[in-house]
PDB file of C-alpha atoms in Angstrom:
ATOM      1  CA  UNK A 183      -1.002 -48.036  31.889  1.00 48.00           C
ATOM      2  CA  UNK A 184      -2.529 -46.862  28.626  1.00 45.00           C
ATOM      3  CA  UNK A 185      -6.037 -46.014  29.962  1.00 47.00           C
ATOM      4  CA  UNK A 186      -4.240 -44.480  32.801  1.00 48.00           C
ATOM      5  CA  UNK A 187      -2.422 -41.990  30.807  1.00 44.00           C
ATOM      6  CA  UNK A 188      -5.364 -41.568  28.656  1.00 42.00           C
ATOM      7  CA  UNK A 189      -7.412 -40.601  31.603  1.00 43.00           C
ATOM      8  CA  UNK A 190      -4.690 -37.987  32.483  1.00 39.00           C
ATOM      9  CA  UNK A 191      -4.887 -36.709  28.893  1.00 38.00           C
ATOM     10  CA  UNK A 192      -8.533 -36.102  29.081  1.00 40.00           C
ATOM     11  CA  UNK A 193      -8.369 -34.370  32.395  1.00 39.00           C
ATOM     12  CA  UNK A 194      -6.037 -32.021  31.103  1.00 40.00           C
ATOM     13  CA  UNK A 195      -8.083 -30.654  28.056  1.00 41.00           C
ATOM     14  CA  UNK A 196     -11.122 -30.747  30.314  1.00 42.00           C
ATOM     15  CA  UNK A 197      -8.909 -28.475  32.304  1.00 42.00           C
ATOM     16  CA  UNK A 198      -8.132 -25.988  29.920  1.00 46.00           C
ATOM     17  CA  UNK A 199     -11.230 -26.269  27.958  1.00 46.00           C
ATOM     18  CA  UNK A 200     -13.118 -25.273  31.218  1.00 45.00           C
ATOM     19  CA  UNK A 201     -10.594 -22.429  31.345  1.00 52.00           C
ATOM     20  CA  UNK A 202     -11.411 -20.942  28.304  1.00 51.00           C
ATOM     21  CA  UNK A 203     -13.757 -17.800  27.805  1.00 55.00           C
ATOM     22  CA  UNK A 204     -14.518 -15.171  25.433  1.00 54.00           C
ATOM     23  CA  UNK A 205     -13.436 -12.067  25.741  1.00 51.00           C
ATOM     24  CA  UNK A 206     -15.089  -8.780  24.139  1.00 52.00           C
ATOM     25  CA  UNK A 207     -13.546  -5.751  24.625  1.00 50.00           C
ATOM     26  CA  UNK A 208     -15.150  -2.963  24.877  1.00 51.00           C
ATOM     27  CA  UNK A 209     -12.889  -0.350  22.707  1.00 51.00           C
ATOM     28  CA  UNK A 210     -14.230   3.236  22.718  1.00 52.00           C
ATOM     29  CA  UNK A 211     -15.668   4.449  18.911  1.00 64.00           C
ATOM     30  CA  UNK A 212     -15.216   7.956  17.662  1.00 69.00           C
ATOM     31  CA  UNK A 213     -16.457   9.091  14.514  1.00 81.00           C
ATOM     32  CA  UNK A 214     -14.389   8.807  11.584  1.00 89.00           C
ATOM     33  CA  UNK A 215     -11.808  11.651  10.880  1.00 93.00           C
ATOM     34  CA  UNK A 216     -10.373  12.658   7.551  1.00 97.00           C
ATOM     35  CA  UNK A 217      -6.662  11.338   7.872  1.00 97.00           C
ATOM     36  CA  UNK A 218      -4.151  13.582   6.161  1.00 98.00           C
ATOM     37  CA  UNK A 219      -0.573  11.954   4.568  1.00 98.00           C
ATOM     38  CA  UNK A 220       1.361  15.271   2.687  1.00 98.00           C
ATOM     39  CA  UNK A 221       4.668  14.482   3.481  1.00 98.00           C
ATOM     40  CA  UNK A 222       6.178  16.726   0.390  1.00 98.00           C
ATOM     41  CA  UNK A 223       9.833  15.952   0.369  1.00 98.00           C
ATOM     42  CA  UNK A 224      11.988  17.439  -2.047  1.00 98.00           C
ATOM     43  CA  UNK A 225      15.171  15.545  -2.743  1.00 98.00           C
ATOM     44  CA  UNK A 226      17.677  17.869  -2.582  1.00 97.00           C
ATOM     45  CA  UNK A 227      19.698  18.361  -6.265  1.00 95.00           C
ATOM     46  CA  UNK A 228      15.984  17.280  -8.012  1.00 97.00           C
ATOM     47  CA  UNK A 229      13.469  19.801  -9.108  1.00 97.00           C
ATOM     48  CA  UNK A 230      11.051  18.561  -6.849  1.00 98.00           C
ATOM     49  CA  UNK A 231       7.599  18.624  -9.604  1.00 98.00           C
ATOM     50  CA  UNK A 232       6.222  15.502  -8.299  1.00 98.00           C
ATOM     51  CA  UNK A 233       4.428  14.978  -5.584  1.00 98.00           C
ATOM     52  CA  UNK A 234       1.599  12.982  -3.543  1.00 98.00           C
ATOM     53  CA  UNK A 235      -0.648  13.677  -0.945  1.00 98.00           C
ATOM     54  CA  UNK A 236      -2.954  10.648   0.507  1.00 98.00           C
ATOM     55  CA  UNK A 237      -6.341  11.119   2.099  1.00 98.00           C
ATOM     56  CA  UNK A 238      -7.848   8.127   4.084  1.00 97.00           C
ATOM     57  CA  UNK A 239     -10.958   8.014   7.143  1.00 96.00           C
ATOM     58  CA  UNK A 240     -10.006   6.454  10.224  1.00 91.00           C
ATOM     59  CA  UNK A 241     -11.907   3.711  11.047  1.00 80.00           C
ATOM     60  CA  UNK A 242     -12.936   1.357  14.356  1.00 66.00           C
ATOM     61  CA  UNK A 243      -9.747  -0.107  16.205  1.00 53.00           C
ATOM     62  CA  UNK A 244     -10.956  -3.894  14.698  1.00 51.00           C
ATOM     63  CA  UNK A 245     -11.927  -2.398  11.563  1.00 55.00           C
ATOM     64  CA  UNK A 246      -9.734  -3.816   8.750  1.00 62.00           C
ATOM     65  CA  UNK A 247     -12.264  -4.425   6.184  1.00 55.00           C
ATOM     66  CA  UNK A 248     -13.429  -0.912   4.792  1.00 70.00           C
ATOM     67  CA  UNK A 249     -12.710   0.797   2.515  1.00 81.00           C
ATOM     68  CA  UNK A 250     -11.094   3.924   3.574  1.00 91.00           C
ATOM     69  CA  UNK A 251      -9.360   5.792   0.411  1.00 97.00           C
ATOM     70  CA  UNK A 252     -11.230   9.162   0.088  1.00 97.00           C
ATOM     71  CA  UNK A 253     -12.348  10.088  -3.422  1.00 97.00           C
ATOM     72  CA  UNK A 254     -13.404  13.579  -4.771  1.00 97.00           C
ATOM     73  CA  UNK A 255     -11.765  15.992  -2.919  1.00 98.00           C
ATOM     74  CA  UNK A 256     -10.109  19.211  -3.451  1.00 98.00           C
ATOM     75  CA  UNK A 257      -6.429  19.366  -2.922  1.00 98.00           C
ATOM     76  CA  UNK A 258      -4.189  22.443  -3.701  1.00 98.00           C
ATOM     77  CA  UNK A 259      -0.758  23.769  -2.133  1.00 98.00           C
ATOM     78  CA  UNK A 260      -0.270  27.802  -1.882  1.00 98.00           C
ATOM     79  CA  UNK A 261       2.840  29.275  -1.900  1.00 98.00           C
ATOM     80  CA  UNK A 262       2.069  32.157   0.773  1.00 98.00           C
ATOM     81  CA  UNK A 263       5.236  34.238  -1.067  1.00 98.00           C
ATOM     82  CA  UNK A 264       4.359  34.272  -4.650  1.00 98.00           C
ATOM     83  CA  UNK A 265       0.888  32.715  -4.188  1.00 98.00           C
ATOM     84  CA  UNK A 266       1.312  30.178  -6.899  1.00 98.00           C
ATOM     85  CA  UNK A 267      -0.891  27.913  -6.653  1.00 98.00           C
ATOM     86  CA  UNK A 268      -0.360  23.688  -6.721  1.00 98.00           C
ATOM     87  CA  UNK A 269      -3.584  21.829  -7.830  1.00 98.00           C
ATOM     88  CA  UNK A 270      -3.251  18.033  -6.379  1.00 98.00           C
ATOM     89  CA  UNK A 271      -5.418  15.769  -8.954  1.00 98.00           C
ATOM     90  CA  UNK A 272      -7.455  12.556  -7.649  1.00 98.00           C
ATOM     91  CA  UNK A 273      -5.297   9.618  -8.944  1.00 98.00           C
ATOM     92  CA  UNK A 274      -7.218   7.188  -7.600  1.00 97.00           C
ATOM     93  CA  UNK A 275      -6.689   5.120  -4.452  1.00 97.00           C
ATOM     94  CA  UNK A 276      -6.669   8.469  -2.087  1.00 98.00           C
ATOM     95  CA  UNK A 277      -3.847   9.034  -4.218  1.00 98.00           C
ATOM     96  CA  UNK A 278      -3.856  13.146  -5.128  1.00 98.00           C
ATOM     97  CA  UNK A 279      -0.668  14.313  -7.280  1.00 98.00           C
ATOM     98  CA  UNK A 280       0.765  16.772  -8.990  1.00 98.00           C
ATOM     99  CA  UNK A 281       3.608  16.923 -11.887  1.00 98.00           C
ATOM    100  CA  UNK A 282       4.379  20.850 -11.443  1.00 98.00           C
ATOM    101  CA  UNK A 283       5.220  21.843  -8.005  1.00 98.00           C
ATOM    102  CA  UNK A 284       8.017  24.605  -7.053  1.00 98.00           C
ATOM    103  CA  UNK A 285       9.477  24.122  -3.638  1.00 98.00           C
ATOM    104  CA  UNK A 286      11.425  26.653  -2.571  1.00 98.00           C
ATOM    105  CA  UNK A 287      13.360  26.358   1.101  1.00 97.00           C
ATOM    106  CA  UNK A 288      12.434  28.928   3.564  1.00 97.00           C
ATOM    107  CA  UNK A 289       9.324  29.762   2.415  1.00 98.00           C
ATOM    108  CA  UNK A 290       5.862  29.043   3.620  1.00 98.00           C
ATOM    109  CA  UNK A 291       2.883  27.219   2.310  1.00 98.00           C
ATOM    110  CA  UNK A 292      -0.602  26.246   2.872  1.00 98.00           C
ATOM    111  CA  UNK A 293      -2.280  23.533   2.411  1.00 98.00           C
ATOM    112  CA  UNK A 294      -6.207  23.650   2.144  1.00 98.00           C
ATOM    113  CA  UNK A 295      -8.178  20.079   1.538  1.00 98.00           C
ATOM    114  CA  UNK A 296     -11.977  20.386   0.642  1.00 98.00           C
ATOM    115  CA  UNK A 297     -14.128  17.095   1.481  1.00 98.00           C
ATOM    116  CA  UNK A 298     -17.552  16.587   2.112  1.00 96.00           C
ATOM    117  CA  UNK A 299     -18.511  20.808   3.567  1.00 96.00           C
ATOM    118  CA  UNK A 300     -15.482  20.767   5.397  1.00 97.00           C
ATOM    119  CA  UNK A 301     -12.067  22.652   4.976  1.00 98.00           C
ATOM    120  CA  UNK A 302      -8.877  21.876   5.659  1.00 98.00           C
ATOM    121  CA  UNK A 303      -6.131  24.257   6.555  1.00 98.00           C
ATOM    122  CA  UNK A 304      -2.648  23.638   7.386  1.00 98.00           C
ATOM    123  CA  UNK A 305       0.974  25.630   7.680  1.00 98.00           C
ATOM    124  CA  UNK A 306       4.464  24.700   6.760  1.00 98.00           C
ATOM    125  CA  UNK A 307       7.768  26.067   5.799  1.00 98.00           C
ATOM    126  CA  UNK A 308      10.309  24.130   3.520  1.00 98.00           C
ATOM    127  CA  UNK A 309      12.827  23.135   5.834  1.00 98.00           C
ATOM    128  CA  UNK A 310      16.425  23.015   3.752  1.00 98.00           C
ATOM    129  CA  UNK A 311      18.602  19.727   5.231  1.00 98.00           C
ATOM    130  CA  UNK A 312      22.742  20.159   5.287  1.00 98.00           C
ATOM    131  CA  UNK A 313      25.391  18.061   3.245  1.00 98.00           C
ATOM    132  CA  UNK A 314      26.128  14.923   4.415  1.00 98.00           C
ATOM    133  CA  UNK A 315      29.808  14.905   5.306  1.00 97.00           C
ATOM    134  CA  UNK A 316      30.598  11.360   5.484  1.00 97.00           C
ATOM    135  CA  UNK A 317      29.167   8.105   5.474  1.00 97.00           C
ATOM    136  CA  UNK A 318      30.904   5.224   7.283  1.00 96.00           C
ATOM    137  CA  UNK A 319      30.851   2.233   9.230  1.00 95.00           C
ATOM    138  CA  UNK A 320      32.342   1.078  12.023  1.00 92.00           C
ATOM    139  CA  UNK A 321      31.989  -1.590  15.262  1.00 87.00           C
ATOM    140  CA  UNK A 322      32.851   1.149  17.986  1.00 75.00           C
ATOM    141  CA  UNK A 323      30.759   3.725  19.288  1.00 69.00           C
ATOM    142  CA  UNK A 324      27.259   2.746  19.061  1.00 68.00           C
ATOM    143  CA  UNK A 325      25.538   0.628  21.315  1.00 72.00           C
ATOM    144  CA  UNK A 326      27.228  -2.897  20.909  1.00 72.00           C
ATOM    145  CA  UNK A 327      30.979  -2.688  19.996  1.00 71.00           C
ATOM    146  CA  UNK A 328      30.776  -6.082  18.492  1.00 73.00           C
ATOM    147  CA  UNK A 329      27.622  -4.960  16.000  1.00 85.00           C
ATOM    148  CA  UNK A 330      28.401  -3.171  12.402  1.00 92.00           C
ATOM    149  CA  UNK A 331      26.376   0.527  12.016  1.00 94.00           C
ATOM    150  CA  UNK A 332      26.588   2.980   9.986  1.00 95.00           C
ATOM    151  CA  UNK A 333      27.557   6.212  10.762  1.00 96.00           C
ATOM    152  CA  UNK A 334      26.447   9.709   9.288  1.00 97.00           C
ATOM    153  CA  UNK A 335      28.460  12.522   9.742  1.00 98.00           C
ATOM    154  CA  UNK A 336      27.386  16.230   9.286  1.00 98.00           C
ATOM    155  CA  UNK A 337      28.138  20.135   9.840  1.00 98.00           C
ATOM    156  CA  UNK A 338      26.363  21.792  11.879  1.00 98.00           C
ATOM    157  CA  UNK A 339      25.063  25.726  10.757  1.00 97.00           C
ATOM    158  CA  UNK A 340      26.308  27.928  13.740  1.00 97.00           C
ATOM    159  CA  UNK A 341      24.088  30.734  15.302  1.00 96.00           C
ATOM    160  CA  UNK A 342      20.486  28.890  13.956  1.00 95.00           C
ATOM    161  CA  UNK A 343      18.120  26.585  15.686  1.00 97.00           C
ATOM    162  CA  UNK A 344      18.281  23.431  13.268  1.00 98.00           C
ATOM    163  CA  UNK A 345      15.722  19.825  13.422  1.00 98.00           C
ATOM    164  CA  UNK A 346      16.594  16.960  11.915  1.00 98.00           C
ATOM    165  CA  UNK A 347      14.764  14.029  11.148  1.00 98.00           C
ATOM    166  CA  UNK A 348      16.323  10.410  10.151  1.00 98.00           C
ATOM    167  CA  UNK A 349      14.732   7.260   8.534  1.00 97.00           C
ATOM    168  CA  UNK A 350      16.514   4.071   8.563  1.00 96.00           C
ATOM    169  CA  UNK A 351      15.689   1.086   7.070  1.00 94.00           C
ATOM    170  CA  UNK A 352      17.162  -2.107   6.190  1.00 91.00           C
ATOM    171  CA  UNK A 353      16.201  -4.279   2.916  1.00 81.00           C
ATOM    172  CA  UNK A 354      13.252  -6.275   3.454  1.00 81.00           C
ATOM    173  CA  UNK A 355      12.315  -4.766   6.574  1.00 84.00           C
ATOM    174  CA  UNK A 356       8.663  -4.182   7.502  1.00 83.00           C
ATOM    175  CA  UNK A 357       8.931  -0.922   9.375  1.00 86.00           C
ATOM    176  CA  UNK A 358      11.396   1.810   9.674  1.00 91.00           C
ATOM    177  CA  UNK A 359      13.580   3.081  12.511  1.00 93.00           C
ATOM    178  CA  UNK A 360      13.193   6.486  12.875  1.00 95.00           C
ATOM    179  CA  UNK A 361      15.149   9.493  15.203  1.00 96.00           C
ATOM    180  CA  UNK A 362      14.200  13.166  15.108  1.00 97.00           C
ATOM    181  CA  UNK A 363      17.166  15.259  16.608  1.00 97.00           C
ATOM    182  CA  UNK A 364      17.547  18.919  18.049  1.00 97.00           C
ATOM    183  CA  UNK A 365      20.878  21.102  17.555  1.00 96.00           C
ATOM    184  CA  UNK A 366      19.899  22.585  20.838  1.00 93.00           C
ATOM    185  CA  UNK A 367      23.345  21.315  22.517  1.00 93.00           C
ATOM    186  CA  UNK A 368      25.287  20.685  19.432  1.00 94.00           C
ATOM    187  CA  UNK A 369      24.862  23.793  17.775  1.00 95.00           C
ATOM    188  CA  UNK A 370      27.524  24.593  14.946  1.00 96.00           C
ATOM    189  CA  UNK A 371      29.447  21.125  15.557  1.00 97.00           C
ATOM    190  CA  UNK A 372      30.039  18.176  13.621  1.00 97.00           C
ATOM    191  CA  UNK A 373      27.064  15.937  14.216  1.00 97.00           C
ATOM    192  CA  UNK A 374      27.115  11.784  14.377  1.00 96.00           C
ATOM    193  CA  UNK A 375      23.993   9.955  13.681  1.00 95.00           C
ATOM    194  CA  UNK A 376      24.490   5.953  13.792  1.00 94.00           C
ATOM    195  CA  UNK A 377      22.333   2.837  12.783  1.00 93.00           C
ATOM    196  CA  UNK A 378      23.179  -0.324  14.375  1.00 91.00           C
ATOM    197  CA  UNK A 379      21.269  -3.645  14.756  1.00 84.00           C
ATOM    198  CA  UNK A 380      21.348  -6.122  17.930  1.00 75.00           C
ATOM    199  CA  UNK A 381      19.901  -9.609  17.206  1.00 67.00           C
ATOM    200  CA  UNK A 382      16.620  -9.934  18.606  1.00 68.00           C
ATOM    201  CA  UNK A 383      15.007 -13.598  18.355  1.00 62.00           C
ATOM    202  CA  UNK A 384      11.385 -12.207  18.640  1.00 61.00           C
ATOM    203  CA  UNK A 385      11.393 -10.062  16.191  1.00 55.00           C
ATOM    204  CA  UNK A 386      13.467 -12.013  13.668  1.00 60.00           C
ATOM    205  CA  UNK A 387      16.267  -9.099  13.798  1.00 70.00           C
ATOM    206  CA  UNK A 388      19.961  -9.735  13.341  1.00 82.00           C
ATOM    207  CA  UNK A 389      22.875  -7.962  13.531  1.00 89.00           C
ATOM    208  CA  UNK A 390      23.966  -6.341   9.800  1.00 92.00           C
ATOM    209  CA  UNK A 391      26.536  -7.872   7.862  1.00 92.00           C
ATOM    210  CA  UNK A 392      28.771  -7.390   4.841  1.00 94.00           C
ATOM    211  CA  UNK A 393      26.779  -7.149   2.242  1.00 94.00           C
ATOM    212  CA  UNK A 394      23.362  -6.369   3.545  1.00 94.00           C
ATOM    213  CA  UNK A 395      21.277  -2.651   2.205  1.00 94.00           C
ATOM    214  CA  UNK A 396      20.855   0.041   4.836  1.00 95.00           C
ATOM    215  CA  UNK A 397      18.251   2.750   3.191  1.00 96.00           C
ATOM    216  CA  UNK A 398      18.827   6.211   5.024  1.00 97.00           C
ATOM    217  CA  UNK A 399      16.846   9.631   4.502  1.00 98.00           C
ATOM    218  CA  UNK A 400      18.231  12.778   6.217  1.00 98.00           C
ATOM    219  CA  UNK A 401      15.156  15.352   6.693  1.00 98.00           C
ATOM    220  CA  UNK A 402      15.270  18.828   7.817  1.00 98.00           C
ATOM    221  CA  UNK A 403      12.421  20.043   9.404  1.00 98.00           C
ATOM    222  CA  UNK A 404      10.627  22.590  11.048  1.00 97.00           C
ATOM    223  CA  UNK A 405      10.253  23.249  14.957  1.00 97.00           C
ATOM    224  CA  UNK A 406       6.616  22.345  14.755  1.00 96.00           C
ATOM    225  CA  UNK A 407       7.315  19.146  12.825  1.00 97.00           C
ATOM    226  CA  UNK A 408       9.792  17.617  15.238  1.00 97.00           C
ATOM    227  CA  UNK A 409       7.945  18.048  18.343  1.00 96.00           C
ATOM    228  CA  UNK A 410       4.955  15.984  16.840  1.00 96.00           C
ATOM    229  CA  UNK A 411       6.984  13.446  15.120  1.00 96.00           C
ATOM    230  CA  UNK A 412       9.603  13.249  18.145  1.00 95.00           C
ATOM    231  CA  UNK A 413       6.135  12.536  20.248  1.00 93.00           C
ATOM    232  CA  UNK A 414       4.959   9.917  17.990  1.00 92.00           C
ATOM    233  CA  UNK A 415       8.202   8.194  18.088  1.00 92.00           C
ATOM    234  CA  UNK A 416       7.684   8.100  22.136  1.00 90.00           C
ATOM    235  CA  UNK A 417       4.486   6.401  22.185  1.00 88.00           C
ATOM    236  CA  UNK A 418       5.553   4.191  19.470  1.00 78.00           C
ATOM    237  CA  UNK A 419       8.579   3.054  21.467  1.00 75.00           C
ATOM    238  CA  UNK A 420       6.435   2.752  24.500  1.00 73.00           C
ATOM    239  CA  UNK A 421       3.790   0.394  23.142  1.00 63.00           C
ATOM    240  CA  UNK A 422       5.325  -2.473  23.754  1.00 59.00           C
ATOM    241  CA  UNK A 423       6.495  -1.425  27.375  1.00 61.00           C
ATOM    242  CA  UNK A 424       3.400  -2.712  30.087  1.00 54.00           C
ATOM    243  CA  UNK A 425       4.848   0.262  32.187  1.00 57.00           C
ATOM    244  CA  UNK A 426       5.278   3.035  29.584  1.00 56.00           C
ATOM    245  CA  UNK A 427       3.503   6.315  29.812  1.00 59.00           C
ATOM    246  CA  UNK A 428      -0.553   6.441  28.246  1.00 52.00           C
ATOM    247  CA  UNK A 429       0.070   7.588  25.123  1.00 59.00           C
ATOM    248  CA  UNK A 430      -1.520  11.588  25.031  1.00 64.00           C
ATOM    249  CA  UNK A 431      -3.964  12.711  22.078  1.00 68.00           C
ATOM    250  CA  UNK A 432      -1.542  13.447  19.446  1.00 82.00           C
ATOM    251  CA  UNK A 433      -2.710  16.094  17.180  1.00 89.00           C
ATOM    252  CA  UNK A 434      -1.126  17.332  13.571  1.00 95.00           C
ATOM    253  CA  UNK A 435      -1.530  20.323  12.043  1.00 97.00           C
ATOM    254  CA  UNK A 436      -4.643  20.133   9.555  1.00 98.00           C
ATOM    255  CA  UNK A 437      -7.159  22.002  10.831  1.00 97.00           C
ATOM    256  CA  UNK A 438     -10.540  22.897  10.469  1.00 98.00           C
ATOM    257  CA  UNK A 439     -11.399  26.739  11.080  1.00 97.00           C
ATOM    258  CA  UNK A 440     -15.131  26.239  11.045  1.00 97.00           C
ATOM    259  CA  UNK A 441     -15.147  23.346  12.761  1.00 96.00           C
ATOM    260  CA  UNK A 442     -12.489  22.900  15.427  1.00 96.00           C
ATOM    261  CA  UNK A 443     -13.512  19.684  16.979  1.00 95.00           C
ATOM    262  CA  UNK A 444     -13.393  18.070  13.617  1.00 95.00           C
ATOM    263  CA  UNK A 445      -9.861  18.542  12.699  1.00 96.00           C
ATOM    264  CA  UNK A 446      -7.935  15.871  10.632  1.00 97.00           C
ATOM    265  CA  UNK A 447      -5.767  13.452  11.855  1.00 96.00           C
ATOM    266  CA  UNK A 448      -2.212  13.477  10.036  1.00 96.00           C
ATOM    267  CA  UNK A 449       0.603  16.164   9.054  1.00 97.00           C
ATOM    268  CA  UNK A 450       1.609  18.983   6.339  1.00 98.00           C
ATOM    269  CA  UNK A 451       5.309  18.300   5.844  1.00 98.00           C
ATOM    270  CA  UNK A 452       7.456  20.270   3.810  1.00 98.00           C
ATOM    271  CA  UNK A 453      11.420  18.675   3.656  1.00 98.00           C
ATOM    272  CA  UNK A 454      14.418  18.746   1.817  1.00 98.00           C
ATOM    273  CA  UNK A 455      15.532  15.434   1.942  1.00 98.00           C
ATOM    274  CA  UNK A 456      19.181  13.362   0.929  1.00 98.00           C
ATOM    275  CA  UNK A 457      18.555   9.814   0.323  1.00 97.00           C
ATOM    276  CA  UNK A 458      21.539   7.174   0.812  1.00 96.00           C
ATOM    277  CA  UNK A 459      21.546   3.796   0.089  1.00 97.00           C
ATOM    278  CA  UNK A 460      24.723   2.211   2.271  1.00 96.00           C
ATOM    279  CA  UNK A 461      26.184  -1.428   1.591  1.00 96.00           C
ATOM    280  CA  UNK A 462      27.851  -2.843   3.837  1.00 95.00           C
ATOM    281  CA  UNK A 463      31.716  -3.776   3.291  1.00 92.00           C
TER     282      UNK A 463
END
């Protein structure tokens, strides 16, 4: 009986050792493109000084190894108004800060990123964000009635095309949830934004309870802004679906005037921003 079910043992790793073959896959290379991080976000009731712009290269899809940070280039902010100027210093690490910027809402500035013979250019106004109105939770009106979420409450401007942006994010969680939102059929109502959990085996996700951290920015941002990040947020929430749209080239707005085909990859935010933390009671 032993040898017998030995025998059957062997056949089956012969099986699925015979089954097993490597695999390359053949992933399309483009040259590497400067990637552009200047998400300036001004927390509304702060001054605003500091702030950090990171420069990387894109690399190969199954390229984890290099490298990337970009060193020695020239960073500066314009405001297109006064035309003060904001020079970003390399801190190291594709790290470029500065201690003395002046954001001002409604107005316009460029950005303009020198690196290697090429130039940089990109456009953005400072987007003001509204009050937050009230902060709540509740087990009603989200998806799940039995799930906690918190809700965010907020006015509304009447007669003005308004974008807002949300980032939620729960301690010790490895990404973000994120919602970009339109006033287009809302406009000059009180607004509800939620943030609710369902458990989720697969991902390790459960429901909130009393006592866990929700982290919540409130963004408001420009026109421009929301239709790319609203896009990225589609293909991101179709990557896991086998049957979801092919994601389309998704471009920011760093450009490159002398050089069109070699634009940068990335965005030139500019957002007044309320940060919450919410604990759950």
């Amino acid at each position: 009986m032993k040898q017998h079910l030995y025998n059957i043992i062997v056949l089956i790793l012969v099986v699925f050792t015979s089954c097993t073959d490597v695999v390359d896959v053949d992933v399309p290379e483009a040259a590497p493109r400067l990637v552009v991080e200047a998400s300036i976000d001004w927390e509304k009731g702060t001054q605003g000084n500091e702030q950090f712009i990171k420069l990387t290269m894109s690399t190969p899809f199954f390229d984890n190894l290099s490298n990337t940070d970009v060193a020695g280039a020239s960073v500066k902010i314009t405001n297109n108004t006064t035309n003060q100027e904001f020079v970003f210093t390399d801190q190291g690490a594709g790290i470029y800060g500065t201690t003395a910027f002046v954001p001002v809402v409604n107005q316009t500035y460029t950005l303009e990123i020198n690196y290697q013979g090429e130039t940089y250019i990109a456009e953005e106004t400072m987007t003001p964000v509204v009050d937050i109105d009230e902060i709540s939770q509740a087990r009603i009106g989200g998806f799940n009635d039995e799930a906690l979420e918190v809700d965010i409450y907020f006015n509304d401007p009447p007669n003005q095309e308004n974008f807002y942006f949300f980032r939620f994010e729960e301690e010790g969680d490895l990404l973000p949830e994120l919602l970009a939102i339109p006033d287009e059929f809302t406009d000059g109502n009180r607004m509800k934004v939620f943030f609710e959990k369902e458990d989720d085996e697969d991902i390790g996700q459960e429901e909130f309870e009393p006592g866990d951290v929700a982290y919540i920015k409130f963004h408001g941002i420009s026109k421009q802004y929301f239709n790319y990040i609203d896009l990225l947020i589609e293909q991101y929430d179709n990557a896991a679906n086998p049957f979801g749209t092919v994601p389309a080239t998704l471009k920011g707005n760093c450009i490159n005037p002398a050089n069109p085909d070699n634009y940068a990859f990335g965005y030139f935010r500019l957002s007044q921003v309320i940060s919450v933390t919410y604990i759950f009671q």
